Short mmCIF file of C-alpha atoms in Angstrom, two decimals:
data_model
loop_
_atom_site.label_atom_id
_atom_site.label_comp_id
_atom_site.label_asym_id
_atom_site.label_seq_id
_atom_site.Cartn_x
_atom_site.Cartn_y
_atom_site.Cartn_z
CA MET A 1 0.00 0.00 0.00
CA ASP A 2 1.32 3.41 -0.96
CA LEU A 3 2.01 5.30 2.27
CA LEU A 4 1.60 8.71 0.65
CA SER A 5 -1.74 7.68 -0.82
CA ALA A 6 -2.87 6.56 2.62
CA LEU A 7 -1.97 10.03 3.89
CA SER A 8 -3.89 11.65 1.02
CA LEU A 9 -0.65 13.03 -0.39
CA GLY A 10 -0.65 10.97 -3.57
CA GLU A 11 -2.00 13.79 -5.72
CA LEU A 12 0.54 16.21 -4.29
CA ALA A 13 3.38 13.81 -5.06
CA LEU A 14 2.08 13.26 -8.59
CA SER A 15 1.79 16.98 -9.25
CA PHE A 16 5.25 17.57 -7.79
CA SER A 17 6.81 14.93 -10.06
CA ARG A 18 5.35 16.68 -13.11
CA VAL A 19 6.74 20.14 -12.36
CA PRO A 20 8.93 21.18 -15.34
CA LEU A 21 12.59 21.74 -14.50
CA PHE A 22 13.46 24.16 -17.29
CA PRO A 23 14.18 27.01 -16.92
CA VAL A 24 13.73 27.88 -13.21
CA PHE A 25 15.05 24.72 -11.53
CA ASP A 26 17.77 24.24 -14.14
CA LEU A 27 18.84 27.84 -13.62
CA SER A 28 19.21 27.21 -9.89
CA TYR A 29 21.18 24.04 -10.61
CA PHE A 30 23.58 25.97 -12.87
CA ILE A 31 24.00 28.80 -10.36
CA VAL A 32 24.90 26.54 -7.45
CA SER A 33 27.16 24.33 -9.58
CA ILE A 34 29.16 27.28 -10.93
CA ILE A 35 29.34 28.90 -7.49
CA TYR A 36 31.10 25.76 -6.28
CA LEU A 37 33.47 26.03 -9.23
CA LYS A 38 34.35 29.58 -8.22
CA TYR A 39 35.16 28.35 -4.71
CA GLU A 40 37.96 26.20 -6.11
CA PRO A 41 41.46 27.60 -5.54
CA GLY A 42 42.68 29.39 -8.64
CA ALA A 43 39.32 29.26 -10.45
CA VAL A 44 38.98 33.05 -10.68
CA GLU A 45 42.56 33.38 -11.88
CA LEU A 46 41.92 30.72 -14.50
CA SER A 47 38.86 32.57 -15.80
CA ARG A 48 40.99 35.67 -16.40
CA ARG A 49 43.92 33.92 -18.04
CA HIS A 50 42.16 31.03 -19.79
CA PRO A 51 38.44 31.80 -20.18
CA VAL A 52 37.84 28.88 -22.56
CA ALA A 53 39.22 26.39 -20.03
CA SER A 54 37.12 28.04 -17.33
CA TRP A 55 34.01 27.76 -19.51
CA LEU A 56 34.69 24.08 -20.16
CA CYS A 57 35.04 23.48 -16.41
CA ALA A 58 31.71 25.23 -15.88
CA MET A 59 30.05 23.04 -18.52
CA LEU A 60 31.43 19.94 -16.78
CA HIS A 61 29.99 21.16 -13.50
CA CYS A 62 26.61 21.68 -15.12
CA PHE A 63 26.43 18.71 -17.50
CA GLY A 64 29.01 16.22 -16.23
CA SER A 65 26.31 13.82 -15.07
CA TYR A 66 24.74 13.66 -18.54
CA ILE A 67 28.13 13.11 -20.18
CA LEU A 68 29.11 10.29 -17.83
CA ALA A 69 25.70 8.61 -18.08
CA ASP A 70 25.84 8.69 -21.89
CA LEU A 71 29.34 7.21 -21.74
CA LEU A 72 28.11 4.34 -19.56
CA LEU A 73 25.17 3.59 -21.86
CA GLY A 74 27.23 3.80 -25.06
CA GLU A 75 25.48 6.90 -26.37
CA PRO A 76 27.16 9.98 -27.92
CA ILE A 77 28.68 11.89 -25.00
CA ILE A 78 28.23 15.17 -26.85
CA ASP A 79 24.56 14.55 -27.46
CA TYR A 80 23.31 16.72 -24.60
CA PHE A 81 25.15 19.75 -26.02
CA SER A 82 22.56 19.83 -28.79
CA ASN A 83 20.27 21.37 -26.16
CA SER A 84 21.22 24.93 -27.05
CA SER A 85 18.87 26.59 -24.56
CA SER A 86 20.50 24.86 -21.58
CA ILE A 87 24.02 25.53 -22.86
CA LEU A 88 23.28 29.22 -23.38
CA LEU A 89 21.65 29.51 -19.97
CA ALA A 90 24.59 27.82 -18.23
CA SER A 91 27.06 29.98 -20.20
CA ALA A 92 25.22 33.14 -19.16
CA VAL A 93 25.37 32.06 -15.51
CA TRP A 94 29.11 31.33 -15.84
CA TYR A 95 29.78 34.74 -17.35
CA LEU A 96 27.76 36.60 -14.71
CA ILE A 97 29.35 34.75 -11.79
CA PHE A 98 32.91 35.29 -13.01
CA PHE A 99 32.76 38.58 -14.93
CA CYS A 100 29.85 40.64 -13.63
CA PRO A 101 31.09 44.14 -12.64
CA LEU A 102 31.84 44.45 -8.92
CA ASP A 103 30.85 40.79 -8.51
CA LEU A 104 27.27 41.94 -8.03
CA PHE A 105 25.63 38.81 -9.40
CA TYR A 106 27.88 36.53 -7.36
CA LYS A 107 27.22 38.50 -4.18
CA CYS A 108 23.47 38.39 -4.75
CA VAL A 109 23.25 34.63 -5.36
CA CYS A 110 25.61 33.92 -2.43
CA PHE A 111 23.45 35.88 0.01
CA LEU A 112 22.55 33.05 2.37
CA PRO A 113 18.72 33.20 2.23
CA VAL A 114 18.86 33.36 -1.57
CA LYS A 115 21.48 30.65 -1.76
CA LEU A 116 19.40 28.30 0.38
CA ILE A 117 16.55 28.59 -2.12
CA PHE A 118 18.89 27.75 -4.99
CA VAL A 119 20.40 24.82 -3.05
CA ALA A 120 16.92 23.42 -2.38
CA MET A 121 15.97 23.73 -6.05
CA LYS A 122 19.20 22.05 -7.11
CA GLU A 123 18.30 19.00 -5.03
CA VAL A 124 14.95 18.82 -6.81
CA VAL A 125 16.86 18.56 -10.09
CA ARG A 126 19.28 16.00 -8.66
CA VAL A 127 16.55 13.60 -7.55
CA ARG A 128 14.67 13.95 -10.82
CA LYS A 129 17.87 13.18 -12.74
CA ILE A 130 18.42 10.01 -10.70
CA ALA A 131 14.88 8.82 -11.44
CA VAL A 132 15.14 9.64 -15.15
CA GLY A 133 18.56 7.98 -15.42
CA ILE A 134 17.30 4.73 -13.92
CA HIS A 135 14.21 4.75 -16.13
CA HIS A 136 16.45 5.25 -19.17
CA ALA A 137 18.80 2.43 -18.15
CA HIS A 138 15.83 0.14 -17.46
CA HIS A 139 14.61 0.75 -21.00
CA HIS A 140 17.87 -0.71 -22.36
CA TYR A 141 18.62 -3.29 -19.67
CA HIS A 142 15.44 -4.61 -18.08
CA HIS A 143 17.23 -6.92 -15.67
CA GLY A 144 20.48 -4.98 -15.32
CA TRP A 145 20.19 -3.86 -11.71
CA PHE A 146 23.81 -2.79 -11.43
CA ILE A 147 23.60 -0.86 -14.69
CA MET A 148 20.50 0.95 -13.46
CA ILE A 149 22.13 1.77 -10.12
CA ALA A 150 25.32 2.97 -11.80
CA THR A 151 23.41 5.15 -14.26
CA GLY A 152 21.25 6.70 -11.56
CA TRP A 153 24.31 7.27 -9.39
CA VAL A 154 26.26 9.13 -12.05
CA LYS A 155 23.16 11.10 -12.99
CA GLY A 156 22.98 12.39 -9.44
CA SER A 157 26.67 12.99 -8.80
CA GLY A 158 28.39 12.94 -12.17
CA VAL A 159 30.35 16.16 -11.72
CA THR A 160 32.01 14.95 -8.51
CA LEU A 161 32.88 11.62 -10.10
CA LEU A 162 34.49 13.60 -12.95
CA SER A 163 36.35 15.88 -10.54
CA ASN A 164 39.80 14.68 -11.61
CA LEU A 165 39.02 15.44 -15.26
CA GLU A 166 37.74 18.88 -14.25
CA GLN A 167 40.97 19.42 -12.30
CA LEU A 168 43.01 18.60 -15.39
CA LEU A 169 41.18 21.33 -17.31
CA ARG A 170 42.30 23.72 -14.57
CA GLY A 171 45.88 22.45 -14.77
CA VAL A 172 45.69 20.50 -11.51
CA TRP A 173 46.32 16.80 -10.94
CA LYS A 174 45.47 15.35 -7.54
CA PRO A 175 44.56 11.66 -7.89
CA GLU A 176 44.32 11.31 -4.11
CA THR A 177 41.18 13.48 -4.21
CA ASN A 178 39.22 10.88 -6.16
CA GLU A 179 35.54 11.03 -5.20
CA ILE A 180 35.40 7.26 -4.78
CA LEU A 181 37.98 7.53 -2.01
CA HIS A 182 36.36 10.51 -0.30
CA MET A 183 32.63 10.39 -0.94
CA SER A 184 30.76 13.56 -0.14
CA PHE A 185 27.17 13.58 1.14
CA PRO A 186 25.62 14.23 -2.33
CA THR A 187 27.57 11.31 -3.81
CA LYS A 188 26.51 8.91 -1.06
CA ALA A 189 22.93 10.13 -1.15
CA SER A 190 22.83 9.72 -4.94
CA LEU A 191 24.06 6.14 -4.60
CA TYR A 192 21.47 5.27 -1.94
CA GLY A 193 18.79 7.04 -3.96
CA ALA A 194 19.78 5.12 -7.07
CA ILE A 195 19.34 1.86 -5.15
CA LEU A 196 15.88 2.92 -3.96
CA PHE A 197 14.74 4.01 -7.41
CA THR A 198 16.08 0.79 -8.92
CA LEU A 199 14.08 -1.25 -6.41
CA GLN A 200 11.02 0.81 -7.29
CA GLN A 201 11.59 0.47 -11.03
CA THR A 202 11.88 -3.30 -10.74
CA ARG A 203 8.78 -3.42 -8.50
CA TRP A 204 10.61 -4.65 -5.41
CA LEU A 205 9.70 -1.45 -3.57
CA PRO A 206 5.90 -1.15 -3.36
CA VAL A 207 5.58 2.62 -3.82
CA SER A 208 4.83 4.75 -6.85
CA LYS A 209 7.65 6.62 -8.58
CA ALA A 210 5.97 9.96 -7.89
CA SER A 211 5.78 9.17 -4.19
CA LEU A 212 9.41 8.11 -4.02
CA ILE A 213 10.50 11.23 -5.90
CA PHE A 214 8.55 13.38 -3.46
CA VAL A 215 9.85 11.69 -0.29
CA PHE A 216 13.48 11.48 -1.40
CA THR A 217 13.43 15.07 -2.64
CA MET A 218 12.16 16.27 0.74
CA PHE A 219 14.97 14.32 2.41
CA MET A 220 17.65 15.75 0.12
CA VAL A 221 16.33 19.30 0.34
CA SER A 222 16.12 19.17 4.14
CA CYS A 223 19.64 17.79 4.53
CA LYS A 224 21.33 20.11 2.04
CA VAL A 225 19.57 23.24 3.27
CA PHE A 226 20.48 22.40 6.86
CA LEU A 227 24.11 21.62 6.01
CA THR A 228 24.43 24.81 3.96
CA ALA A 229 22.71 27.01 6.54
CA THR A 230 24.91 25.70 9.36
CA HIS A 231 28.07 25.67 7.20
CA SER A 232 28.47 22.02 8.14
CA HIS A 233 30.57 19.49 6.26
CA SER A 234 29.24 16.43 8.09
CA SER A 235 26.92 13.81 6.64
CA PRO A 236 23.61 12.46 7.98
CA PHE A 237 24.92 9.00 7.12
CA ASP A 238 27.98 9.23 9.38
CA VAL A 239 26.35 7.75 12.48
CA LEU A 240 24.78 4.84 10.62
CA GLU A 241 27.97 4.10 8.71
CA GLY A 242 29.96 4.28 11.92
CA TYR A 243 27.99 1.28 13.23
CA ILE A 244 27.50 -0.73 10.04
CA CYS A 245 30.89 -0.45 8.28
CA PRO A 246 33.04 -1.94 11.08
CA VAL A 247 30.64 -4.89 11.26
CA LEU A 248 30.50 -5.52 7.51
CA PHE A 249 34.04 -4.58 6.50
CA GLY A 250 36.04 -4.92 9.72
CA THR A 251 37.43 -1.40 9.61
CA ALA A 252 37.47 1.47 12.07
CA TRP A 253 35.25 3.59 9.83
CA GLY A 254 34.95 6.51 12.24
CA GLY A 255 38.70 6.95 12.62
CA ASP A 256 39.42 6.74 8.91
CA HIS A 257 36.55 9.05 8.10
CA HIS A 258 37.77 11.86 10.33
CA HIS A 259 41.34 11.40 9.19
CA ASP A 260 40.65 11.38 5.48
CA ASN A 261 37.55 13.48 5.25
CA HIS A 262 36.59 16.99 6.13
CA GLY A 263 36.70 17.07 9.90
CA ALA A 264 37.48 19.61 12.59
CA PRO A 265 41.07 20.45 11.52
CA HIS A 266 39.60 22.40 8.60
CA GLY A 267 38.46 25.11 10.92
CA SER A 268 42.00 25.90 12.12
CA GLY A 269 45.16 26.71 10.26
CA LEU A 270 43.79 27.37 6.81
CA GLY A 271 47.20 27.68 5.27
CA THR A 272 48.24 24.16 6.21
CA THR A 273 45.00 22.23 6.14
CA HIS A 274 43.74 23.25 2.71
CA SER A 275 46.63 21.42 1.06
CA GLY A 276 45.23 18.15 2.42
CA LEU A 277 41.66 18.74 1.35
CA PRO A 278 40.15 16.76 -1.48
CA ALA A 279 39.47 19.34 -4.17
CA LYS A 280 36.23 17.62 -5.06
CA ALA A 281 34.72 18.27 -1.63
CA ARG A 282 33.35 21.63 -2.76
CA GLU A 283 29.93 20.88 -1.36
CA GLU A 284 31.23 20.14 2.11
CA LEU A 285 33.61 23.03 2.76
CA THR A 286 32.58 25.68 5.24
CA GLU A 287 31.42 29.01 3.89
CA GLY A 288 34.31 30.79 5.61
CA SER A 289 36.88 28.58 3.92
CA ARG A 290 35.28 29.11 0.53
CA LYS A 291 35.27 32.89 0.82
CA LYS A 292 38.89 32.95 1.90
CA LYS A 293 39.83 30.76 -1.05
CA THR A 294 37.98 33.07 -3.40
CA LYS A 295 39.70 36.14 -2.00
CA LYS A 296 43.08 34.49 -2.49
CA ALA A 297 42.22 33.66 -6.07
CA ASP A 298 41.09 37.23 -6.73
#
């Protein structure tokens, strides 16, 4: 029995799943993605010296998930770039964030109440992309559970999984910052979401797709807005993983996590600790660290 239907929320979930993403939600997705690019050390400098490379990095941030998903499914990886409206919209956002006089556009979209709205809307896009990616993979591979999970995963977190390629475009090579080694909250959430949507697509999870989209979107929006508002780099999954991983894999997950990931040392000694940060962890850095990095780049 569909829980949301029992709560008379089935119609709301169905209407929510049909809300068009372009242009408002896609615009928010592009804004937040390119803001995180600007937080990267040297990104502003790169945009002044090598604007084409900066633009390519921005396109990877905006469309990396589509590129990686097409690569997995054997489809033309440049196919999504035929969507001229989205490319032009993302390019306009890139130009305004990096080259707007007095950084007015950047300052406006980074104003915390405004930014929280954009972050929430980005998560709506993320969840919808996971659902669409799994549906697409299911169309080609009806019984390919792992293919569906992989496609949904990269649809939700493709840009972070392509972080090393994006670094190369910026002239940086840090293989130790691989997203697989240091998974951020969006990457983990996308993986867990991909598993849930795969179970739903294969009818092992007795809920409607619209209901699952609604519930998982509310979860993602709540978590990301809270983490952004509190400038936190923790993950809601940390406590659960701290109990489960030592049992399943025989490893002191908590100790490794705080050593490798983005723990308390980040708040002190910026000059020494930033060199050990995974560059891909843009979505988990504190706001103070980001602003200081941006000032250095400027």
